[in-house]
CSV table of C-alpha atoms in Angstrom, one decimal:
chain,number,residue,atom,x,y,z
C,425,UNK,CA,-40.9,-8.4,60.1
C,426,UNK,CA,-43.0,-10.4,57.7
C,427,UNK,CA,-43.7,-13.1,60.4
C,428,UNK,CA,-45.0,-10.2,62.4
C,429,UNK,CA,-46.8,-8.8,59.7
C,430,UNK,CA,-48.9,-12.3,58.8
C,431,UNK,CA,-49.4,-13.0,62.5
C,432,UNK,CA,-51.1,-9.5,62.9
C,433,UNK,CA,-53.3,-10.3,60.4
C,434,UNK,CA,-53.9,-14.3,61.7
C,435,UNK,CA,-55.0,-13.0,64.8
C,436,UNK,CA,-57.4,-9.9,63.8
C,437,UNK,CA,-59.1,-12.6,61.1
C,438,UNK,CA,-59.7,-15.7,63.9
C,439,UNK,CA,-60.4,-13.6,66.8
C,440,UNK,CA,-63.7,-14.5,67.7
C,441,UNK,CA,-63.9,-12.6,71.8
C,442,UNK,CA,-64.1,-10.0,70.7
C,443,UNK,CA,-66.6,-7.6,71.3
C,444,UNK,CA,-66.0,-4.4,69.5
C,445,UNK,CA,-65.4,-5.1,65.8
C,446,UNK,CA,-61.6,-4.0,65.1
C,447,UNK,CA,-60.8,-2.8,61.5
C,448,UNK,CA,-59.1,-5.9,60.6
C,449,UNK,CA,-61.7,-8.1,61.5
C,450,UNK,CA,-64.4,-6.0,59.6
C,451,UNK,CA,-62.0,-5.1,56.8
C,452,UNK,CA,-60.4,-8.5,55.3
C,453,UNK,CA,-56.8,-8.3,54.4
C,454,UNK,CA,-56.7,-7.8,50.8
C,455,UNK,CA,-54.8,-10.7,48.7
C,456,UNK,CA,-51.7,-11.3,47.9
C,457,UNK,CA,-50.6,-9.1,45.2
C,458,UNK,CA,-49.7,-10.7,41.5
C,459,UNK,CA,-46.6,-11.4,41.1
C,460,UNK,CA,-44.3,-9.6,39.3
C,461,UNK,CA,-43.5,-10.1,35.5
C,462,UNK,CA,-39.9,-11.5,35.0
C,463,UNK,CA,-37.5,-9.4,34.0
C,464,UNK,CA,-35.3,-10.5,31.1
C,465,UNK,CA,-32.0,-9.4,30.6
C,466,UNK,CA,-31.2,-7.8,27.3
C,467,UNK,CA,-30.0,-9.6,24.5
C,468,UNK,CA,-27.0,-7.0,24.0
C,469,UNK,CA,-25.1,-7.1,27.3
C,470,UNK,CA,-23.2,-4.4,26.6
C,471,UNK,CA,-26.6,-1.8,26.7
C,472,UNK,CA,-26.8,-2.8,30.4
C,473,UNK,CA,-23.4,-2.6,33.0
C,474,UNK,CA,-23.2,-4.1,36.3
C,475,UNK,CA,-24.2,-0.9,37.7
C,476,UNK,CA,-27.2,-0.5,35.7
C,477,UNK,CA,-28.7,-4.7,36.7
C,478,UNK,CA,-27.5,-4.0,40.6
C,479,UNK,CA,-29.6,-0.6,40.6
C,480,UNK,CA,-32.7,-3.3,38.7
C,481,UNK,CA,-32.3,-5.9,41.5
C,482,UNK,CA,-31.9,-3.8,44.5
C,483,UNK,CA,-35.9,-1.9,43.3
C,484,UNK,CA,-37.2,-5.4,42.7
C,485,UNK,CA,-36.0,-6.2,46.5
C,486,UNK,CA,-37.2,-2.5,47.8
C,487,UNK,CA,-40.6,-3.4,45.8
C,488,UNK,CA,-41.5,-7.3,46.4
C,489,UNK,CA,-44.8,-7.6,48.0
C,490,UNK,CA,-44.3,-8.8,51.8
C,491,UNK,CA,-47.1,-11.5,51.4
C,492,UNK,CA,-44.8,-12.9,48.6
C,493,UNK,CA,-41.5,-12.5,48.9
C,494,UNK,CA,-39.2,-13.6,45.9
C,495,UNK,CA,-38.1,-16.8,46.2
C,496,UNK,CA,-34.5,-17.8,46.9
C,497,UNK,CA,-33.8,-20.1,44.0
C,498,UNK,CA,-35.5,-16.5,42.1
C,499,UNK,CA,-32.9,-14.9,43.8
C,500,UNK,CA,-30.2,-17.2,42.8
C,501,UNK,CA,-31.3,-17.0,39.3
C,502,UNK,CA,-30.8,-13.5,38.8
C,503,UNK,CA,-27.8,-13.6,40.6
C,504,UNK,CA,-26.5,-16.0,38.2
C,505,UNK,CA,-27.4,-14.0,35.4
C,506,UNK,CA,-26.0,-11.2,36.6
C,507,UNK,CA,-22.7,-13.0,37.4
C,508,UNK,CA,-22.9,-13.8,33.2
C,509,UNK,CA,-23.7,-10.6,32.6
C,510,UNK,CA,-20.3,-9.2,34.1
C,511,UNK,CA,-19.0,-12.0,32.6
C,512,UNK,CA,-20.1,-10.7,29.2
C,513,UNK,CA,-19.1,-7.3,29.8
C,514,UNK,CA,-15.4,-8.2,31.0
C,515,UNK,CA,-15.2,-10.2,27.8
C,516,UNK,CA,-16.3,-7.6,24.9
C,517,UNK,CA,-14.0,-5.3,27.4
C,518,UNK,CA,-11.1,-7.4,26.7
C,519,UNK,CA,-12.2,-7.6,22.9
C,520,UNK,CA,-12.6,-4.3,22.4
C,521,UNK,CA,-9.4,-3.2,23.8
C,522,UNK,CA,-7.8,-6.2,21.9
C,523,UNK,CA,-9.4,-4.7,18.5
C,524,UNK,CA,-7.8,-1.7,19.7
C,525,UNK,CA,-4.2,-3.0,19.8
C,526,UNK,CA,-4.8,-4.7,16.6
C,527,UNK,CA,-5.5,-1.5,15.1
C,528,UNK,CA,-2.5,0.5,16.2
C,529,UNK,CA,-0.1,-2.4,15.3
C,530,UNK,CA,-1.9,-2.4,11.9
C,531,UNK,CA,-1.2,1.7,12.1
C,532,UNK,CA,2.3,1.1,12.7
C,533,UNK,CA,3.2,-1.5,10.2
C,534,UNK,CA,1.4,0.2,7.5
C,535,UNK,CA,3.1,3.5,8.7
C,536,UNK,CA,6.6,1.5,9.4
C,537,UNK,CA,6.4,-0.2,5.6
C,538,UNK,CA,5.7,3.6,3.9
C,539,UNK,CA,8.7,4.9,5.9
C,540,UNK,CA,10.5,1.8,4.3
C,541,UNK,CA,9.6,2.9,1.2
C,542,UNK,CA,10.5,5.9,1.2
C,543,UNK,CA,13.7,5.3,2.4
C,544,UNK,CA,14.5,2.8,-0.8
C,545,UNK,CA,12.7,5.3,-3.4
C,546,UNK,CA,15.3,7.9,-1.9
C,547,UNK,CA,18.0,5.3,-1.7
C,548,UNK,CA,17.3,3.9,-5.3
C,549,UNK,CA,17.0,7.4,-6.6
C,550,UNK,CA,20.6,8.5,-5.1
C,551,UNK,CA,22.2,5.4,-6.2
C,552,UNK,CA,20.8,5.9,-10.1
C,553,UNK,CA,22.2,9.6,-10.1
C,554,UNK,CA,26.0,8.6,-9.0
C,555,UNK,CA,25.2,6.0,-11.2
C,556,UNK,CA,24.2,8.7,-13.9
C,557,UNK,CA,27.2,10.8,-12.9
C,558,UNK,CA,29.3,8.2,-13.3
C,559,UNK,CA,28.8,7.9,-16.9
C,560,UNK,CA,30.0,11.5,-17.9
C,561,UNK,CA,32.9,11.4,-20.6
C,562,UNK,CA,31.8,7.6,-21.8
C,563,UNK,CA,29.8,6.7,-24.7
C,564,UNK,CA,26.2,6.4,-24.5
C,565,UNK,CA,24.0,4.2,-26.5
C,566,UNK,CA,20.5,4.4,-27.0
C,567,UNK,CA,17.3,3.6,-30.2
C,568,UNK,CA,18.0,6.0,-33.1
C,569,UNK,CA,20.3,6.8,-36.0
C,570,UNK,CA,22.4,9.4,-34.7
C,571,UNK,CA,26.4,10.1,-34.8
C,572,UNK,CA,28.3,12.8,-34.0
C,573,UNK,CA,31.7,13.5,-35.2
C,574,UNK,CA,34.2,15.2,-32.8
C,575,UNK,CA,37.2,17.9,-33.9
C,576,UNK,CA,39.2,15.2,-34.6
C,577,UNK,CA,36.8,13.5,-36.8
C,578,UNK,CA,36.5,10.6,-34.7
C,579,UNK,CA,32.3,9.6,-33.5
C,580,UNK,CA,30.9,6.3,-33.1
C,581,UNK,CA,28.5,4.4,-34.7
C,582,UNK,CA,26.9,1.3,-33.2
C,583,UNK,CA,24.1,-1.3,-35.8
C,584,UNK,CA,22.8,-4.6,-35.5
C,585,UNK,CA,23.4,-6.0,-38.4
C,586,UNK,CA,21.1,-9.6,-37.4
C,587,UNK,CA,22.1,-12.6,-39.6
C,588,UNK,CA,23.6,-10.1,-42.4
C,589,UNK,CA,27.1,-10.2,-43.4
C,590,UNK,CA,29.1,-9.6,-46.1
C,591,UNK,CA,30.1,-5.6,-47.3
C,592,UNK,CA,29.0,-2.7,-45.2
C,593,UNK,CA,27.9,0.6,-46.4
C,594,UNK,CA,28.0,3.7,-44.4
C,595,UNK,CA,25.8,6.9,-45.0
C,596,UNK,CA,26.1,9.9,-43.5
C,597,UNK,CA,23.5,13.0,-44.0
C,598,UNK,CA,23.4,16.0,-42.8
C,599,UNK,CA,21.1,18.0,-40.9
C,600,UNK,CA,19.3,19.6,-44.6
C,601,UNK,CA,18.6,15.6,-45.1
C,602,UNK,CA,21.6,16.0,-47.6
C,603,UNK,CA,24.2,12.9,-48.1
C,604,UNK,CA,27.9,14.4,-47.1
C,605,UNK,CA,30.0,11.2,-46.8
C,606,UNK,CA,29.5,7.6,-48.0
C,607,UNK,CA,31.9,4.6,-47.0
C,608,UNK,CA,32.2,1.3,-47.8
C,609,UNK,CA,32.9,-1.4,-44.7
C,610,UNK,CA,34.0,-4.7,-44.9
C,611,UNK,CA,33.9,-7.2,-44.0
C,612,UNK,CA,30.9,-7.0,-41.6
C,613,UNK,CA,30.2,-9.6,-39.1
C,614,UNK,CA,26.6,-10.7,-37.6
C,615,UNK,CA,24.8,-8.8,-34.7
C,616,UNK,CA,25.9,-5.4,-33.0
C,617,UNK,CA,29.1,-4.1,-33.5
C,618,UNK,CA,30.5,-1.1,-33.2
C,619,UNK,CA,32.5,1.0,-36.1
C,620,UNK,CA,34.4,4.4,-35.9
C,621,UNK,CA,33.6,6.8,-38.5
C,622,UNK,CA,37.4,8.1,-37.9
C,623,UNK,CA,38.7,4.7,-39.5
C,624,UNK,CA,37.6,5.8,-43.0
C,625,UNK,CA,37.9,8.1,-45.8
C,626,UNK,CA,35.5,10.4,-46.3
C,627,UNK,CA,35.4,12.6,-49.0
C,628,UNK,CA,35.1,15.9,-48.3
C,629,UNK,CA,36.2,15.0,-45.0
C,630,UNK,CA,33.0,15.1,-42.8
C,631,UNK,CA,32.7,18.3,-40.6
C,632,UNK,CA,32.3,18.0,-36.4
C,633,UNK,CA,28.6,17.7,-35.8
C,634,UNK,CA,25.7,16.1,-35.4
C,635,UNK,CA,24.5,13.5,-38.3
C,636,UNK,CA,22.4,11.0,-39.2
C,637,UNK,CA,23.3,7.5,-40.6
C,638,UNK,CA,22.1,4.8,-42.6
C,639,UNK,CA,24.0,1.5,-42.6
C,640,UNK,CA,23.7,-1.5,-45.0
C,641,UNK,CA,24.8,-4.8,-45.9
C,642,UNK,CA,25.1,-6.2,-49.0
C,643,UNK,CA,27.0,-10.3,-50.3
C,644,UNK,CA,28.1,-11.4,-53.1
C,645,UNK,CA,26.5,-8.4,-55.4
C,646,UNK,CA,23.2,-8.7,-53.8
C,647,UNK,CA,21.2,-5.7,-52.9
C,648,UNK,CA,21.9,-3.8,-49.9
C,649,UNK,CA,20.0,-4.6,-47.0
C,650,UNK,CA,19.6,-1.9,-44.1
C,651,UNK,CA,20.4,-3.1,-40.5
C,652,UNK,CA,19.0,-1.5,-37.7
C,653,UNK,CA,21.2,1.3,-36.1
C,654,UNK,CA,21.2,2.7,-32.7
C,655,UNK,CA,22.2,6.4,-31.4
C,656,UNK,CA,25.8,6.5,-30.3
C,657,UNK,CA,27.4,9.7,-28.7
C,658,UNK,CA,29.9,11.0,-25.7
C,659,UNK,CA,28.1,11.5,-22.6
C,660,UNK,CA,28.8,15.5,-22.0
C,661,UNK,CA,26.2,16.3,-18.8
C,662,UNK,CA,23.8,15.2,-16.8
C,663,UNK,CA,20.8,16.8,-15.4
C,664,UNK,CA,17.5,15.8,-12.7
C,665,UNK,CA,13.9,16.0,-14.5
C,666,UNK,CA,11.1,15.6,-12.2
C,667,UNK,CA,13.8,13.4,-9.9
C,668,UNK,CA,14.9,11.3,-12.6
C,669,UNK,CA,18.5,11.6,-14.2
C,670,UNK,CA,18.8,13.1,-17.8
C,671,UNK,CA,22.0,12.3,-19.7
C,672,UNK,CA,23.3,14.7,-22.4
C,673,UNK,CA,24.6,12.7,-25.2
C,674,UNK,CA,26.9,15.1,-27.3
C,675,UNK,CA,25.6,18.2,-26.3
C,676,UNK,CA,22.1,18.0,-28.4
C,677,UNK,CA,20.4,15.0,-27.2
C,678,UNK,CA,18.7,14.5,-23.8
C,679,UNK,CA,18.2,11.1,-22.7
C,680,UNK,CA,16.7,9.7,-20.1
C,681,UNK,CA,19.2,7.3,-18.0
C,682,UNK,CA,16.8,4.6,-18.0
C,683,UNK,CA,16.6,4.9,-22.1
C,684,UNK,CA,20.5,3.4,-22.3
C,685,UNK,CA,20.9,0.8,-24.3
C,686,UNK,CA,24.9,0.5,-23.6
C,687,UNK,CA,27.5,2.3,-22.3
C,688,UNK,CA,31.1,2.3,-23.8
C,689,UNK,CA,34.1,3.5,-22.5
């Protein structure tokens, strides 16, 4: 078609014979149209698909000037380009969808570890309250200067007496922050021990109860020297605060499970 189109215009330009003056020999043909501006491709190939750069190329065809067709190494050129640019969109295509996997196996680990967590928060919490039950009828140990003195008369008393030794001294004072018994102990040994307050004469005897205690060392007629002393009572109940285990230590002092210092038989 463009041959036929140039050799129209060849002929009505060089025909000399003829007589009546035809349009295109009055007329000249008019030049060859400028050529178009190249087209670049964006520089994001993801704002432009395949679809969008076939529907570009096939209006540059539909729209090339006859006269000056595009050239076939043009041609080839954007065919390459538009080869990369599939190329391109393939490729953040397969990135994107592997940033997507990435994400939900991020999702589920993060989800998998809180279930994990959970599950050894409930796990450590049930083992700590057979733990805590476990414990009911023994002695429990914990910072203070509390005894408590059953029917019998029996309670324990636990110290620490440190490097000290020599003659124990055991006061015991009543809730009015009066002194109702005072015994003598001997001889004491270094570090914690353990004493019964139903191993000695008191005088009046001391009533069941709750008390508080001093104990102090003193050798060779020195001064007496106070040791430190620790709260020592029969585990009587046990009770959940806020999730956590509560021990009742001789039906007066709550204490928290973690708080235990020791626990006797």
């Amino acid at each position: 078609m463009v041959t036929s189109v140039r050799n129209a215009f060849g002929n009505a330009r060089f025909d000399t014979t003829t007589t009546t003056p035809s349009v295109a020999a009055t007329e000249p043909p008019k030049g060859a149209a400028e050529p178009s501006a190249p087209r670049t491709l964006p520089t994001n190939p993801s704002a432009m698909g395949r679809d969008e750069f076939l529907k570009m190329l096939v209006a540059q065809l539909k729209n090339q000037d006859p006269l000056n067709p595009m050239d076939g190494k043009d041609m080839a050129a954007q065919l390459a380009q538009f080869s990369t640019v599939e190329q391109l969109i393939t490729m953040n295509k397969s990135i994107d969808e592997q940033k997507a996997a990435a994400a939900q196996m991020t999702d589920a680990i993060e989800s998998l570890q809180e279930t994990q967590n959970q599950r050894a928060d409930e796990l450590a919490t049930l083992i700590e309250g057979q733990m805590a039950m476990a414990t009911v009828g023994k002695i429990g140990v914990t910072a203070g200067n509390n005894a408590f003195v059953d029917r019998d008369g029996t309670g324990t008393i636990m110290v620490n007496t440190g490097s000290l030794t020599g003659t124990g001294r055991i006061t015991m004072i009543d809730s009015t922050g009066a002194t109702v018994g005072l015994a003598l102990v001997g001889p004491v040994k270094q570090g914690q021990q353990a004493f019964d307050v139903g191993d000695y004469k008191w005088d009046p005897p001391l009533k069941p109860g709750k008390y508080t205690f001093k104990f102090e060392v003193a050798k060779d007629g020195n001064p007496y020297v106070a040791a430190t002393t620790y709260t020592a009572g029969r585990i009587t109940g046990m009770r959940y605060q806020d999730g956590n285990p509560i021990l009742l230590i001789g039906d007066s002092i709550s204490v928290p499970m973690s708080q235990l210092t020791q626990i006797r038989a």
